[in-house]
mmCIF file of C-alpha atoms and ligand atoms in Angstrom:
data_model
loop_
_atom_site.group_PDB
_atom_site.id
_atom_site.type_symbol
_atom_site.label_atom_id
_atom_site.label_comp_id
_atom_site.label_asym_id
_atom_site.label_seq_id
_atom_site.Cartn_x
_atom_site.Cartn_y
_atom_site.Cartn_z
ATOM 1 C CA MET A 5 68.910 -46.222 51.895
ATOM 2 C CA LYS A 6 66.882 -49.082 53.293
ATOM 3 C CA ALA A 7 65.966 -49.477 56.940
ATOM 4 C CA ILE A 8 65.158 -52.590 58.926
ATOM 5 C CA VAL A 9 62.851 -51.949 61.862
ATOM 6 C CA LEU A 10 62.821 -54.642 64.557
ATOM 7 C CA VAL A 11 59.310 -55.155 65.901
ATOM 8 C CA GLY A 12 59.254 -58.885 66.571
ATOM 9 C CA GLY A 13 59.718 -58.909 70.354
ATOM 10 C CA MET A 14 57.002 -60.140 72.697
ATOM 11 C CA GLY A 15 56.705 -56.919 74.722
ATOM 12 C CA THR A 16 56.805 -58.863 77.991
ATOM 13 C CA ARG A 17 57.298 -55.782 80.178
ATOM 14 C CA LEU A 18 54.038 -54.329 78.847
ATOM 15 C CA ARG A 19 51.893 -57.381 79.534
ATOM 16 C CA PRO A 20 48.944 -57.752 79.774
ATOM 17 C CA LEU A 21 48.563 -54.971 77.168
ATOM 18 C CA THR A 22 50.758 -56.927 74.768
ATOM 19 C CA TRP A 23 49.015 -60.310 75.023
ATOM 20 C CA ASP A 24 47.100 -59.523 71.854
ATOM 21 C CA THR A 25 48.688 -56.331 70.580
ATOM 22 C CA PRO A 26 52.388 -56.074 69.763
ATOM 23 C CA LYS A 27 54.105 -53.276 71.683
ATOM 24 C CA GLN A 28 54.721 -51.129 68.623
ATOM 25 C CA MET A 29 51.001 -51.232 67.712
ATOM 26 C CA LEU A 30 49.912 -49.855 71.099
ATOM 27 C CA PRO A 31 48.318 -46.451 70.615
ATOM 28 C CA LEU A 32 50.416 -43.505 71.738
ATOM 29 C CA VAL A 33 47.967 -40.582 71.953
ATOM 30 C CA GLY A 34 45.717 -42.372 69.474
ATOM 31 C CA THR A 35 48.422 -43.362 66.965
ATOM 32 C CA PRO A 36 50.427 -46.624 67.021
ATOM 33 C CA ILE A 37 54.025 -46.256 68.188
ATOM 34 C CA ILE A 38 55.308 -47.664 64.878
ATOM 35 C CA GLU A 39 53.878 -44.626 63.055
ATOM 36 C CA TYR A 40 55.996 -42.295 65.200
ATOM 37 C CA VAL A 41 59.077 -44.369 64.422
ATOM 38 C CA LEU A 42 58.493 -44.500 60.668
ATOM 39 C CA SER A 43 57.391 -40.874 60.456
ATOM 40 C CA ALA A 44 60.721 -39.811 61.959
ATOM 41 C CA LEU A 45 62.580 -41.955 59.409
ATOM 42 C CA GLY A 46 60.481 -40.743 56.483
ATOM 43 C CA GLN A 47 61.179 -37.138 57.399
ATOM 44 C CA GLN A 48 64.884 -37.857 57.037
ATOM 45 C CA GLY A 49 64.625 -39.360 53.598
ATOM 46 C CA VAL A 50 64.070 -43.067 54.345
ATOM 47 C CA THR A 51 61.600 -44.250 51.690
ATOM 48 C CA ASP A 52 61.687 -48.042 52.227
ATOM 49 C CA ALA A 53 61.634 -50.074 55.390
ATOM 50 C CA VAL A 54 61.479 -53.762 56.179
ATOM 51 C CA LEU A 55 59.454 -54.569 59.272
ATOM 52 C CA SER A 56 61.094 -57.484 61.010
ATOM 53 C CA LEU A 57 58.151 -59.366 62.491
ATOM 54 C CA GLY A 58 57.730 -62.433 64.665
ATOM 55 C CA TYR A 59 55.230 -61.872 67.461
ATOM 56 C CA LEU A 60 51.616 -61.277 66.271
ATOM 57 C CA PRO A 61 52.714 -60.272 62.758
ATOM 58 C CA ASP A 62 49.162 -60.070 61.429
ATOM 59 C CA ARG A 63 48.402 -57.114 63.658
ATOM 60 C CA PHE A 64 50.814 -55.061 61.551
ATOM 61 C CA ILE A 65 49.948 -56.556 58.194
ATOM 62 C CA GLU A 66 46.190 -56.089 58.679
ATOM 63 C CA ALA A 67 46.572 -52.515 59.936
ATOM 64 C CA TYR A 68 48.576 -51.434 56.892
ATOM 65 C CA PRO A 69 47.234 -53.388 53.923
ATOM 66 C CA ASP A 70 48.653 -50.858 51.438
ATOM 67 C CA ASN A 71 52.200 -51.473 52.713
ATOM 68 C CA VAL A 72 52.639 -47.817 53.619
ATOM 69 C CA ILE A 73 53.155 -46.614 57.202
ATOM 70 C CA ALA A 74 53.435 -42.884 57.883
ATOM 71 C CA GLY A 75 54.408 -42.293 54.260
ATOM 72 C CA VAL A 76 57.172 -44.956 54.220
ATOM 73 C CA ARG A 77 56.864 -48.000 51.933
ATOM 74 C CA VAL A 78 57.144 -51.157 53.998
ATOM 75 C CA SER A 79 57.680 -54.828 53.335
ATOM 76 C CA TYR A 80 57.328 -57.545 55.926
ATOM 77 C CA ALA A 81 59.867 -60.208 56.947
ATOM 78 C CA VAL A 82 58.049 -62.664 59.192
ATOM 79 C CA GLU A 83 60.112 -65.062 61.313
ATOM 80 C CA SER A 84 58.593 -68.437 61.988
ATOM 81 C CA GLU A 85 60.433 -68.476 65.324
ATOM 82 C CA PRO A 86 62.254 -65.688 67.195
ATOM 83 C CA LEU A 87 65.689 -65.263 65.650
ATOM 84 C CA GLY A 88 67.016 -62.784 68.204
ATOM 85 C CA THR A 89 67.974 -59.265 67.184
ATOM 86 C CA ALA A 90 70.929 -60.228 64.952
ATOM 87 C CA GLY A 91 69.183 -63.230 63.406
ATOM 88 C CA ALA A 92 66.226 -60.963 62.639
ATOM 89 C CA ILE A 93 68.493 -58.423 60.942
ATOM 90 C CA ARG A 94 70.090 -61.095 58.767
ATOM 91 C CA PHE A 95 66.738 -62.643 57.869
ATOM 92 C CA ALA A 96 65.137 -59.284 56.986
ATOM 93 C CA ALA A 97 68.181 -58.148 54.969
ATOM 94 C CA GLU A 98 68.123 -61.371 52.952
ATOM 95 C CA ARG A 99 64.383 -61.074 52.344
ATOM 96 C CA ALA A 100 64.801 -57.499 51.100
ATOM 97 C CA LYS A 101 67.993 -58.372 49.134
ATOM 98 C CA ILE A 102 69.917 -55.583 50.835
ATOM 99 C CA ASP A 103 73.425 -55.251 49.363
ATOM 100 C CA GLU A 104 74.556 -51.766 50.471
ATOM 101 C CA THR A 105 74.896 -49.793 53.708
ATOM 102 C CA PHE A 106 71.631 -50.005 55.624
ATOM 103 C CA LEU A 107 69.931 -48.749 58.768
ATOM 104 C CA VAL A 108 68.539 -50.794 61.654
ATOM 105 C CA PHE A 109 66.175 -49.534 64.354
ATOM 106 C CA ASN A 110 64.628 -50.934 67.483
ATOM 107 C CA GLY A 111 60.986 -50.263 66.690
ATOM 108 C CA ASP A 112 59.965 -49.283 70.225
ATOM 109 C CA VAL A 113 62.186 -46.204 70.446
ATOM 110 C CA LEU A 114 61.070 -42.624 69.878
ATOM 111 C CA SER A 115 63.870 -40.302 68.832
ATOM 112 C CA ASP A 116 64.794 -37.397 66.656
ATOM 113 C CA LEU A 117 68.243 -38.786 65.894
ATOM 114 C CA ASP A 118 70.121 -36.995 63.105
ATOM 115 C CA LEU A 119 70.687 -39.815 60.594
ATOM 116 C CA GLY A 120 72.858 -37.714 58.243
ATOM 117 C CA ARG A 121 75.342 -37.064 61.042
ATOM 118 C CA LEU A 122 75.510 -40.781 61.918
ATOM 119 C CA LEU A 123 76.016 -41.687 58.252
ATOM 120 C CA ASN A 124 78.909 -39.198 57.831
ATOM 121 C CA PHE A 125 80.528 -40.549 60.987
ATOM 122 C CA HIS A 126 80.095 -44.145 59.797
ATOM 123 C CA ARG A 127 81.696 -43.404 56.419
ATOM 124 C CA GLU A 128 84.573 -41.348 57.846
ATOM 125 C CA ARG A 129 85.477 -44.167 60.231
ATOM 126 C CA ARG A 130 85.015 -46.852 57.547
ATOM 127 C CA ALA A 131 83.123 -48.771 60.208
ATOM 128 C CA ALA A 132 81.608 -52.210 59.682
ATOM 129 C CA ALA A 133 78.765 -51.029 61.900
ATOM 130 C CA SER A 134 78.002 -47.829 63.802
ATOM 131 C CA ILE A 135 75.744 -47.328 66.799
ATOM 132 C CA SER A 136 73.950 -44.210 67.965
ATOM 133 C CA LEU A 137 74.386 -43.563 71.694
ATOM 134 C CA HIS A 138 72.327 -41.680 74.221
ATOM 135 C CA ALA A 139 73.270 -40.559 77.749
ATOM 136 C CA VAL A 140 71.000 -41.814 80.544
ATOM 137 C CA GLU A 141 70.920 -41.595 84.317
ATOM 138 C CA ASP A 142 70.672 -45.385 84.889
ATOM 139 C CA PRO A 143 72.372 -47.398 82.126
ATOM 140 C CA SER A 144 71.652 -50.817 83.690
ATOM 141 C CA ARG A 145 68.493 -51.402 81.583
ATOM 142 C CA PHE A 146 70.397 -50.905 78.331
ATOM 143 C CA GLY A 147 73.415 -51.843 76.266
ATOM 144 C CA VAL A 148 76.350 -49.875 77.662
ATOM 145 C CA VAL A 149 78.977 -48.711 75.189
ATOM 146 C CA PRO A 150 82.352 -47.276 76.245
ATOM 147 C CA THR A 151 84.342 -45.778 73.350
ATOM 148 C CA MET A 152 87.745 -44.280 72.533
ATOM 149 C CA PRO A 153 87.782 -40.507 71.877
ATOM 150 C CA ASP A 154 87.401 -41.146 68.113
ATOM 151 C CA GLY A 155 84.266 -43.261 68.712
ATOM 152 C CA GLN A 156 85.816 -46.721 68.348
ATOM 153 C CA VAL A 157 83.843 -49.047 70.610
ATOM 154 C CA VAL A 158 85.969 -50.563 73.370
ATOM 155 C CA ALA A 159 83.315 -53.007 74.598
ATOM 156 C CA PHE A 160 79.578 -53.616 74.369
ATOM 157 C CA VAL A 161 78.044 -54.657 77.674
ATOM 158 C CA GLU A 162 74.337 -55.526 77.573
ATOM 159 C CA LYS A 163 72.434 -54.679 80.757
ATOM 160 C CA PRO A 164 75.255 -54.665 83.337
ATOM 161 C CA ALA A 165 74.650 -54.157 87.043
ATOM 162 C CA ARG A 166 74.354 -50.429 87.675
ATOM 163 C CA GLU A 167 77.617 -50.158 89.611
ATOM 164 C CA GLU A 168 79.458 -52.093 86.919
ATOM 165 C CA ALA A 169 78.402 -49.888 83.984
ATOM 166 C CA PRO A 170 81.584 -48.364 82.543
ATOM 167 C CA THR A 171 79.788 -45.246 81.197
ATOM 168 C CA ASN A 172 76.302 -43.733 81.086
ATOM 169 C CA LEU A 173 76.274 -43.755 77.279
ATOM 170 C CA ILE A 174 73.901 -46.454 76.080
ATOM 171 C CA ASN A 175 72.953 -48.103 72.839
ATOM 172 C CA ALA A 176 70.076 -46.029 71.466
ATOM 173 C CA GLY A 177 68.896 -48.891 69.217
ATOM 174 C CA ALA A 178 69.780 -47.203 65.903
ATOM 175 C CA TYR A 179 72.561 -48.665 63.759
ATOM 176 C CA LEU A 180 74.254 -48.407 60.388
ATOM 177 C CA PHE A 181 75.455 -51.722 59.011
ATOM 178 C CA GLU A 182 77.675 -52.725 56.128
ATOM 179 C CA PRO A 183 76.253 -55.802 54.387
ATOM 180 C CA SER A 184 79.567 -57.601 55.073
ATOM 181 C CA VAL A 185 78.469 -57.968 58.712
ATOM 182 C CA LEU A 186 75.548 -60.191 57.721
ATOM 183 C CA SER A 187 77.631 -63.209 56.813
ATOM 184 C CA ARG A 188 79.099 -63.383 60.311
ATOM 185 C CA ILE A 189 75.650 -63.805 61.865
ATOM 186 C CA GLU A 190 75.057 -67.530 62.152
ATOM 187 C CA SER A 191 71.784 -68.620 60.592
ATOM 188 C CA GLY A 192 69.449 -71.310 61.901
ATOM 189 C CA ARG A 193 69.529 -70.193 65.532
ATOM 190 C CA ALA A 194 68.647 -67.143 67.600
ATOM 191 C CA VAL A 195 71.557 -64.668 67.657
ATOM 192 C CA SER A 196 71.680 -61.482 69.715
ATOM 193 C CA VAL A 197 73.240 -58.416 68.119
ATOM 194 C CA GLU A 198 73.855 -56.994 71.594
ATOM 195 C CA ARG A 199 75.381 -60.097 73.201
ATOM 196 C CA GLU A 200 77.184 -61.639 70.231
ATOM 197 C CA THR A 201 77.631 -59.549 67.085
ATOM 198 C CA PHE A 202 78.527 -56.191 68.662
ATOM 199 C CA PRO A 203 80.973 -57.592 71.257
ATOM 200 C CA SER A 204 82.800 -59.530 68.543
ATOM 201 C CA LEU A 205 82.940 -56.543 66.162
ATOM 202 C CA ALA A 206 84.206 -54.401 69.052
ATOM 203 C CA ARG A 207 87.030 -56.859 69.730
ATOM 204 C CA GLU A 208 88.129 -56.441 66.104
ATOM 205 C CA GLY A 209 88.008 -52.639 66.290
ATOM 206 C CA ALA A 210 85.373 -52.514 63.537
ATOM 207 C CA LEU A 211 82.517 -51.065 65.612
ATOM 208 C CA PHE A 212 82.056 -47.316 66.163
ATOM 209 C CA ALA A 213 79.542 -45.269 68.117
ATOM 210 C CA LEU A 214 78.423 -41.658 68.172
ATOM 211 C CA ALA A 215 76.448 -39.880 70.894
ATOM 212 C CA ASP A 216 73.322 -37.938 69.953
ATOM 213 C CA SER A 217 71.869 -35.429 72.388
ATOM 214 C CA GLY A 218 68.383 -35.165 70.874
ATOM 215 C CA TYR A 219 65.118 -36.554 72.237
ATOM 216 C CA TRP A 220 65.216 -40.293 72.965
ATOM 217 C CA LEU A 221 62.931 -42.703 74.805
ATOM 218 C CA ASP A 222 62.428 -46.482 74.835
ATOM 219 C CA THR A 223 58.654 -46.942 75.242
ATOM 220 C CA GLY A 224 58.878 -50.573 76.364
ATOM 221 C CA THR A 225 57.786 -50.412 80.032
ATOM 222 C CA PRO A 226 54.559 -49.075 81.616
ATOM 223 C CA ALA A 227 56.445 -46.153 83.174
ATOM 224 C CA THR A 228 58.194 -45.159 79.942
ATOM 225 C CA PHE A 229 55.052 -45.688 77.857
ATOM 226 C CA LEU A 230 53.325 -43.206 80.179
ATOM 227 C CA GLU A 231 56.332 -40.904 79.940
ATOM 228 C CA ALA A 232 56.170 -41.055 76.130
ATOM 229 C CA THR A 233 52.488 -40.156 76.322
ATOM 230 C CA LEU A 234 53.161 -37.113 78.482
ATOM 231 C CA ASP A 235 55.988 -36.072 76.142
ATOM 232 C CA VAL A 236 53.674 -36.236 73.114
ATOM 233 C CA LEU A 237 50.917 -34.359 74.969
ATOM 234 C CA GLU A 238 53.400 -31.647 75.911
ATOM 235 C CA GLY A 239 55.096 -31.588 72.489
ATOM 236 C CA ARG A 240 58.415 -32.712 74.010
ATOM 237 C CA ASN A 241 58.979 -35.778 71.804
ATOM 238 C CA GLY A 242 61.427 -34.163 69.394
ATOM 239 C CA HIS A 243 60.241 -32.609 66.179
ATOM 240 C CA ARG A 244 59.786 -35.559 63.839
ATOM 241 C CA GLY A 245 56.892 -37.683 65.096
ATOM 242 C CA PRO A 246 53.238 -37.187 64.099
ATOM 243 C CA ARG A 247 51.584 -34.289 65.937
ATOM 244 C CA PRO A 248 48.194 -35.381 67.259
ATOM 245 C CA THR A 249 45.676 -32.631 66.669
ATOM 246 C CA SER A 250 43.208 -31.302 69.197
ATOM 247 C CA ILE A 251 45.329 -31.581 72.322
ATOM 248 C CA GLU A 252 43.580 -29.233 74.744
ATOM 249 C CA ASN A 253 44.912 -28.218 78.139
ATOM 250 C CA GLY A 254 47.524 -30.974 77.917
ATOM 251 C CA SER A 255 44.977 -33.752 77.299
ATOM 252 C CA TRP A 256 43.743 -35.492 74.167
ATOM 253 C CA ARG A 257 40.428 -37.122 73.516
ATOM 254 C CA HIS A 258 39.087 -38.908 70.491
ATOM 255 C CA PRO A 259 36.005 -37.197 69.020
ATOM 256 C CA SER A 260 33.919 -40.337 69.657
ATOM 257 C CA ALA A 261 34.732 -40.390 73.390
ATOM 258 C CA PHE A 262 32.291 -39.140 75.993
ATOM 259 C CA VAL A 263 33.738 -37.117 78.854
ATOM 260 C CA SER A 264 31.374 -35.744 81.496
ATOM 261 C CA ALA A 265 31.570 -31.999 81.964
ATOM 262 C CA ASP A 266 32.126 -32.755 85.647
ATOM 263 C CA ALA A 267 35.198 -34.949 85.065
ATOM 264 C CA VAL A 268 38.747 -33.641 85.566
ATOM 265 C CA LEU A 269 41.394 -34.425 82.940
ATOM 266 C CA GLU A 270 45.018 -33.525 83.479
ATOM 267 C CA HIS A 271 47.537 -35.022 81.041
ATOM 268 C CA ALA A 272 45.081 -37.672 79.991
ATOM 269 C CA VAL A 273 44.466 -39.628 76.816
ATOM 270 C CA VAL A 274 40.856 -40.666 76.233
ATOM 271 C CA ASP A 275 40.781 -42.802 73.119
ATOM 272 C CA ARG A 276 38.042 -43.925 70.730
ATOM 273 C CA ASP A 277 34.653 -44.830 72.257
ATOM 274 C CA CYS A 278 35.798 -44.290 75.863
ATOM 275 C CA VAL A 279 33.441 -43.031 78.558
ATOM 276 C CA VAL A 280 34.527 -40.899 81.513
ATOM 277 C CA ALA A 281 31.682 -40.355 83.972
ATOM 278 C CA ALA A 282 30.935 -37.461 86.298
ATOM 279 C CA HIS A 283 33.512 -36.472 88.941
ATOM 280 C CA ALA A 284 36.060 -38.965 87.648
ATOM 281 C CA GLU A 285 39.634 -37.624 87.856
ATOM 282 C CA LEU A 286 42.412 -38.621 85.464
ATOM 283 C CA HIS A 287 45.950 -37.385 86.145
ATOM 284 C CA GLY A 288 48.610 -38.749 83.765
ATOM 285 C CA VAL A 289 46.371 -41.525 82.474
ATOM 286 C CA ILE A 290 45.949 -43.490 79.244
ATOM 287 C CA LEU A 291 42.490 -44.823 78.458
ATOM 288 C CA MET A 292 42.697 -47.204 75.511
ATOM 289 C CA PRO A 293 39.764 -47.558 73.080
ATOM 290 C CA GLY A 294 36.397 -48.515 74.535
ATOM 291 C CA SER A 295 37.414 -48.302 78.183
ATOM 292 C CA VAL A 296 35.109 -46.832 80.807
ATOM 293 C CA VAL A 297 35.809 -44.883 83.987
ATOM 294 C CA GLU A 298 32.759 -44.773 86.212
ATOM 295 C CA ALA A 299 31.661 -41.903 88.418
ATOM 296 C CA GLY A 300 34.069 -40.551 90.975
ATOM 297 C CA ALA A 301 36.964 -42.903 90.169
ATOM 298 C CA ARG A 302 40.394 -41.304 90.630
ATOM 299 C CA LEU A 303 43.325 -42.466 88.495
ATOM 300 C CA ASN A 304 46.861 -41.221 88.851
ATOM 301 C CA GLY A 305 49.586 -42.589 86.511
ATOM 302 C CA ALA A 306 47.608 -45.526 85.136
ATOM 303 C CA ILE A 307 47.168 -47.322 81.832
ATOM 304 C CA VAL A 308 43.711 -48.747 81.187
ATOM 305 C CA GLY A 309 43.617 -51.376 78.450
ATOM 306 C CA PRO A 310 40.988 -51.519 75.703
ATOM 307 C CA GLY A 311 37.468 -52.298 76.874
ATOM 308 C CA ALA A 312 38.396 -52.284 80.582
ATOM 309 C CA VAL A 313 36.051 -50.809 83.176
ATOM 310 C CA ILE A 314 37.100 -48.888 86.285
ATOM 311 C CA GLY A 315 34.263 -49.082 88.796
ATOM 312 C CA ALA A 316 32.763 -46.064 90.535
ATOM 313 C CA GLY A 317 34.930 -44.483 93.207
ATOM 314 C CA ALA A 318 37.913 -46.781 92.583
ATOM 315 C CA ARG A 319 41.388 -45.334 93.100
ATOM 316 C CA LEU A 320 44.412 -46.331 90.974
ATOM 317 C CA GLU A 321 47.929 -45.107 91.695
ATOM 318 C CA ALA A 322 51.128 -45.119 89.616
ATOM 319 C CA THR A 323 51.925 -47.243 87.775
ATOM 320 C CA CYS A 324 48.805 -49.407 87.450
ATOM 321 C CA VAL A 325 48.177 -51.335 84.255
ATOM 322 C CA VAL A 326 44.654 -52.687 83.765
ATOM 323 C CA GLY A 327 44.479 -55.407 81.145
ATOM 324 C CA PRO A 328 42.193 -55.495 78.119
ATOM 325 C CA GLY A 329 38.560 -56.106 79.133
ATOM 326 C CA GLU A 330 39.345 -56.328 82.861
ATOM 327 C CA ARG A 331 37.061 -54.836 85.476
ATOM 328 C CA VAL A 332 38.243 -53.005 88.591
ATOM 329 C CA GLU A 333 35.552 -53.225 91.266
ATOM 330 C CA ALA A 334 33.820 -50.099 92.517
ATOM 331 C CA GLY A 335 35.659 -48.542 95.438
ATOM 332 C CA ALA A 336 38.809 -50.656 94.955
ATOM 333 C CA LEU A 337 42.241 -49.229 95.792
ATOM 334 C CA LEU A 338 45.076 -50.364 93.493
ATOM 335 C CA LEU A 339 48.641 -49.327 94.194
ATOM 336 C CA GLY A 340 50.891 -49.816 91.171
ATOM 337 C CA SER A 341 54.477 -50.970 91.011
HETATM 338 N N1 GDD B 415 62.139 -59.527 64.652
HETATM 339 C C1 GDD B 415 62.549 -59.639 65.924
HETATM 340 N N2 GDD B 415 62.950 -60.857 66.379
HETATM 341 N N3 GDD B 415 62.536 -58.534 66.693
HETATM 342 C C2 GDD B 415 62.946 -58.662 67.971
HETATM 343 C C3 GDD B 415 63.363 -59.887 68.528
HETATM 344 C C4 GDD B 415 63.361 -61.055 67.660
HETATM 345 O O1 GDD B 415 63.703 -62.173 68.053
HETATM 346 N N4 GDD B 415 63.693 -59.661 69.823
HETATM 347 C C5 GDD B 415 63.477 -58.344 70.061
HETATM 348 N N5 GDD B 415 63.006 -57.735 68.949
HETATM 349 C C6 GDD B 415 62.678 -56.302 68.780
HETATM 350 C C7 GDD B 415 61.689 -55.741 69.790
HETATM 351 O O2 GDD B 415 60.360 -55.816 69.309
HETATM 352 C C8 GDD B 415 62.144 -54.283 69.938
HETATM 353 O O3 GDD B 415 61.542 -53.416 68.980
HETATM 354 C C9 GDD B 415 63.630 -54.348 69.648
HETATM 355 O O4 GDD B 415 63.880 -55.591 68.971
HETATM 356 C C10 GDD B 415 64.485 -54.300 70.926
HETATM 357 O O5 GDD B 415 64.031 -55.300 71.818
HETATM 358 P P1 GDD B 415 63.620 -54.918 73.310
HETATM 359 O O6 GDD B 415 63.076 -56.150 73.940
HETATM 360 O O7 GDD B 415 62.823 -53.686 73.342
HETATM 361 O O8 GDD B 415 65.053 -54.669 73.948
HETATM 362 P P2 GDD B 415 65.483 -53.725 75.157
HETATM 363 O O9 GDD B 415 64.727 -52.457 75.126
HETATM 364 O O10 GDD B 415 65.456 -54.519 76.406
HETATM 365 O O11 GDD B 415 67.031 -53.455 74.816
HETATM 366 C C11 GDD B 415 67.415 -53.070 73.513
HETATM 367 O O12 GDD B 415 67.145 -51.698 73.291
HETATM 368 C C12 GDD B 415 67.862 -50.780 74.124
HETATM 369 C C13 GDD B 415 67.502 -49.362 73.685
HETATM 370 O O13 GDD B 415 66.151 -49.149 73.756
HETATM 371 C C14 GDD B 415 68.900 -53.356 73.334
HETATM 372 O O14 GDD B 415 69.217 -53.140 71.978
HETATM 373 C C15 GDD B 415 69.745 -52.441 74.241
HETATM 374 O O15 GDD B 415 71.126 -52.633 73.966
HETATM 375 C C16 GDD B 415 69.380 -50.987 73.975
HETATM 376 O O16 GDD B 415 70.113 -50.121 74.860
HETATM 377 MG MG1 MG B 416 63.041 -51.727 74.121
#
């Protein structure tokens, strides 16, 4: 079965990290997010995926010149302008000549969803499309999906106000589609699967949804990207992603990084060519490749972009994001948002 993986969004909530790196190519404990996503699919028998690209497509294509990511064969469908989530699905399916039941994934989500269970459900219900659901505390950042007891979707409400959300079960960004759905997606303009296609399928009673209680996380904000990092460091991210080696005492460092013996690391990622000087303290911190933390700086819940420098004695609190190549002055105090 073929899978379409949507990775064409602009990653606005992760700016400035995403100005020149697409969200799904950001390193999660040293490995791009997309490799976690495709590894999980490959382990469940998906052999071929179409990456649906739009924003900075070359960053993917150059990183994987052999067209293999985490053991899955990939092809690329590059949009010349953003087609929205449904337009992207139609475009990618046409490119890959998909003519049977297929999978669709939001490429910024880590999960250990059981695909076989979703497929059985989809076939038993003879659904036109089926959605995997996940229960969350605050559904307002997601697509909210109330269903009948048999899983038939009653409505699809994208990002409602918190008090208006009819349930805490949200769209987990993993779908099964029949190819018949493609022809109802208008071509030549941006179409949203969440705001157009799903609501209209729901009205016809052709959309079904099934809750999955496994690991699930959308990595698309600074706070959840940090959360994903801590989950990987602690081995909490389900059982299907890549397992970074050499995690020690809950932290990971690339072999080329220099960490002073007098520095303190607690749940920290210190990537390629980073330098952490004496008496620096990192608690729940991501240092992207080539970044430097000078002596005595204290970081708590921060993401430091590639090549950035944190000056001596500076203090950064959650959730600070320092852009690629930026410099935080010595002694500065930054309180995050
Ligand atoms: N190719 C392409 N073209 N991809 C796109 C486009 C586009 O125009 N727009 C967004 N994407 C990709 C993004 O790169 C991302 O991988 C995925 O589609 C979802 O977009 P996000 O921007 O991350 O959406 P979201 O997180 O706010 O909400 C979506 O995901 C939630 C679950 O994580 C929605 O599908 C919600 O309903 C859902 O609950
Ligand atoms: Mg997202």
